[in-house]
Amino acid sequence: MVLADLGSRLTDAISNLSKTNVVDQEFVESILKEVCNALLASDVNVQLVVGLRKNIRAKINLAEIPQHSRKRAVHKAIFDELVALVDCKSEPFQPKKGKSNVIMMVGLQGSGKTTTCTKLAVWYQRRGFKTGLVCADTFRAGAFDQLKQNASKAQIPYYGSYTETDPVVVAKEGVQRLKKAGFDIIIVDTSGRHQQERELFTEMQQISAAVKPHQTIMILDASIGQAAESQSTAFKESSDFGAIIITKMDGHAKGGGAISAVAATNTPIAFIGTGEHNYDLEKFAPKSFIQKLLG
Ligand code: GDP
């Protein structure tokens, strides 16, 4: 089920509210069932859905709500719980101008990491930060060329190496040079694949120790569904990221898995990627996200 389908199924479920004259327990249960089915079909974790149903039930004590206020109370309880699902209440990192803020990006190959590095650089550059990129992916042939091409197009300075094969050395050197040159934001792109997954996680720890990022961001592809949870938990253990960027929200994405990843790692979504172009990055706000989802 695509995310737009989740939105339309939730909207359908909630629109039943306006069609009914009597809101009783049976009606509340039928709406709850539809809301939960829509979330499950979009790959939101079962336990989260069970929790959401429990919380909504607890908020709607019909005996205490007069009939004329029930529609609004049910709508509010559902809306608030959907927001709570994507809101972990902690603020993502706020970089400061006049100081070198190092941001390390982690995530599996294909998640959209390299693309998002440039998008994020453009986002900060447009807000007056002097921004540069470092390519510390020495595993994938062509990774540096891709970053170089994207960065050049966006006129973002970058650092990388065709000869140095140790990503830790490249990351350290790149960050040091950009710090010396007075960059406010230094974004470090890392590898997304290795011979063994364990090696990838070890590499992330080594790069992190070398560049001491102020913020580590995990890039998560909205279309990976249920796998989002285990993937993000594994990265959390090795990289302890402080924010998530969910990419490909414009596509045919089962966004529910990504929503579950937020809860599993208790980490805020900082941005969402909404296309392949450099400006296709939106700051994430839980309330407006759910408002948009519900149309
Ligand atoms: P990496 O291997 O994680 O560095 O992934 P890339 O940055 O190379 O991206 C993989 C593919 O996903 C590329 O074709 C990107 O253009 C595409 N991509 C990345 N972010 C988005 C997004 O938000 N929306 C869409 N539609 N495509 C994206």
Coordinates of N, CA, C and O in Angstrom, one line a residue, residues 3 111-112 115-116 119-120 123 126 219-222 245-253 269-285 288-289 292:
L3 N 1.8 5.4 0.4 CA 1.5 6.3 1.5 C 0.2 7.1 1.2 O -0.6 7.4 2.1
S111 N 19.6 4.1 -0.4 CA 18.6 4.8 0.5 C 18.5 6.2 0.0 O 17.4 6.9 0.3
G112 N 19.4 6.8 -0.7 CA 19.4 8.2 -1.2 C 20.3 9.0 -0.4 O 20.2 10.3 -0.4
T115 N 22.5 11.6 -2.6 CA 21.6 12.7 -3.1 C 21.2 13.6 -1.9 O 21.2 14.8 -2.1
T116 N 20.9 13.0 -0.8 CA 20.4 13.8 0.4 C 21.5 14.7 0.9 O 21.3 15.8 1.4
K119 N 21.4 17.7 -1.1 CA 20.1 18.5 -0.8 C 20.2 19.2 0.6 O 19.8 20.4 0.7
L120 N 20.8 18.5 1.6 CA 20.9 19.1 2.9 C 21.9 20.3 2.8 O 21.7 21.3 3.4
W123 N 20.2 23.1 1.4 CA 19.2 23.7 2.3 C 19.9 24.6 3.3 O 19.4 25.7 3.6
R126 N 21.3 27.9 1.5 CA 20.3 28.9 1.2 C 19.9 29.7 2.5 O 19.3 30.7 2.4
I219 N 19.8 7.9 6.9 CA 18.9 8.1 5.8 C 18.1 6.8 5.6 O 18.7 5.7 5.5
L220 N 16.8 6.9 5.5 CA 15.9 5.8 5.4 C 15.0 5.9 4.2 O 14.4 6.9 4.0
D221 N 15.0 4.9 3.4 CA 14.2 4.9 2.2 C 12.7 4.5 2.6 O 12.5 3.5 3.2
A222 N 11.8 5.4 2.3 CA 10.4 5.2 2.7 C 9.8 3.9 2.2 O 8.9 3.3 2.7
I245 N 16.3 11.1 8.2 CA 15.7 11.7 7.0 C 15.1 10.6 6.2 O 15.8 9.6 5.9
I246 N 13.8 10.7 6.0 CA 13.1 9.7 5.2 C 13.1 10.1 3.7 O 12.6 11.2 3.5
T247 N 13.6 9.3 2.8 CA 13.7 9.7 1.4 C 12.5 9.1 0.6 O 11.9 8.2 1.1
K248 N 12.3 9.6 -0.6 CA 11.4 9.0 -1.5 C 10.0 9.0 -1.0 O 9.2 8.1 -1.3
M249 N 9.6 10.0 -0.3 CA 8.2 10.2 0.2 C 7.3 10.5 -1.0 O 6.1 10.5 -0.8
D250 N 7.9 11.0 -2.1 CA 7.1 11.3 -3.2 C 6.7 10.1 -4.0 O 5.8 10.1 -4.8
G251 N 7.4 9.0 -3.8 CA 7.2 7.8 -4.6 C 6.1 6.9 -4.1 O 5.3 7.3 -3.3
H252 N 6.1 5.7 -4.6 CA 5.1 4.7 -4.2 C 5.6 4.0 -2.9 O 5.9 2.9 -2.9
A253 N 5.6 4.8 -1.9 CA 6.3 4.4 -0.7 C 5.3 3.8 0.4 O 4.2 4.4 0.6
I269 N 12.4 12.6 13.1 CA 12.6 12.8 11.7 C 12.9 14.3 11.5 O 12.2 15.2 11.9
A270 N 14.1 14.6 10.9 CA 14.4 16.0 10.7 C 13.9 16.5 9.4 O 13.3 17.6 9.3
F271 N 14.0 15.7 8.3 CA 13.5 16.2 7.0 C 12.9 15.0 6.2 O 13.1 13.8 6.6
I272 N 12.2 15.3 5.2 CA 11.8 14.2 4.3 C 12.2 14.6 2.8 O 12.1 15.8 2.5
G273 N 12.6 13.6 2.1 CA 13.0 13.8 0.7 C 11.8 13.6 -0.1 O 11.1 12.6 0.0
T274 N 11.5 14.5 -1.0 CA 10.3 14.5 -1.8 C 10.5 14.5 -3.3 O 9.7 14.9 -4.1
G275 N 11.7 14.1 -3.7 CA 12.0 14.1 -5.2 C 13.5 14.0 -5.4 O 14.3 13.9 -4.4
E276 N 13.9 13.9 -6.7 CA 15.3 13.7 -7.0 C 16.1 15.0 -7.1 O 17.3 14.9 -7.2
H277 N 15.5 16.1 -7.1 CA 16.2 17.4 -7.3 C 16.7 18.0 -6.0 O 16.2 17.6 -4.9
N278 N 17.6 18.9 -6.1 CA 18.3 19.4 -4.9 C 17.4 20.2 -4.0 O 17.6 20.3 -2.8
Y279 N 16.3 20.7 -4.5 CA 15.3 21.5 -3.6 C 14.3 20.6 -3.0 O 13.4 21.0 -2.3
D280 N 14.3 19.3 -3.4 CA 13.2 18.4 -2.9 C 13.5 17.8 -1.5 O 13.6 16.6 -1.3
L281 N 13.6 18.8 -0.6 CA 13.8 18.4 0.8 C 12.9 19.3 1.7 O 13.0 20.5 1.6
E282 N 12.1 18.7 2.5 CA 11.2 19.5 3.4 C 11.5 19.2 4.9 O 11.8 18.1 5.2
K283 N 11.5 20.3 5.6 CA 11.6 20.1 7.1 C 10.4 19.3 7.6 O 9.3 19.6 7.1
F284 N 10.6 18.4 8.5 CA 9.5 17.6 8.9 C 8.8 18.2 10.1 O 9.5 18.5 11.1
A285 N 7.5 18.3 10.0 CA 6.7 18.7 11.2 C 5.6 17.8 11.4 O 4.8 17.6 10.5
S288 N 1.8 18.9 10.7 CA 1.4 19.2 9.3 C 1.6 18.0 8.5 O 0.9 17.8 7.5
F289 N 2.5 17.0 8.8 CA 2.6 15.8 8.1 C 1.3 15.0 8.2 O 0.8 14.5 7.2
K292 N -1.5 16.7 6.3 CA -1.4 16.5 4.8 C -1.8 15.1 4.5 O -2.5 14.9 3.5

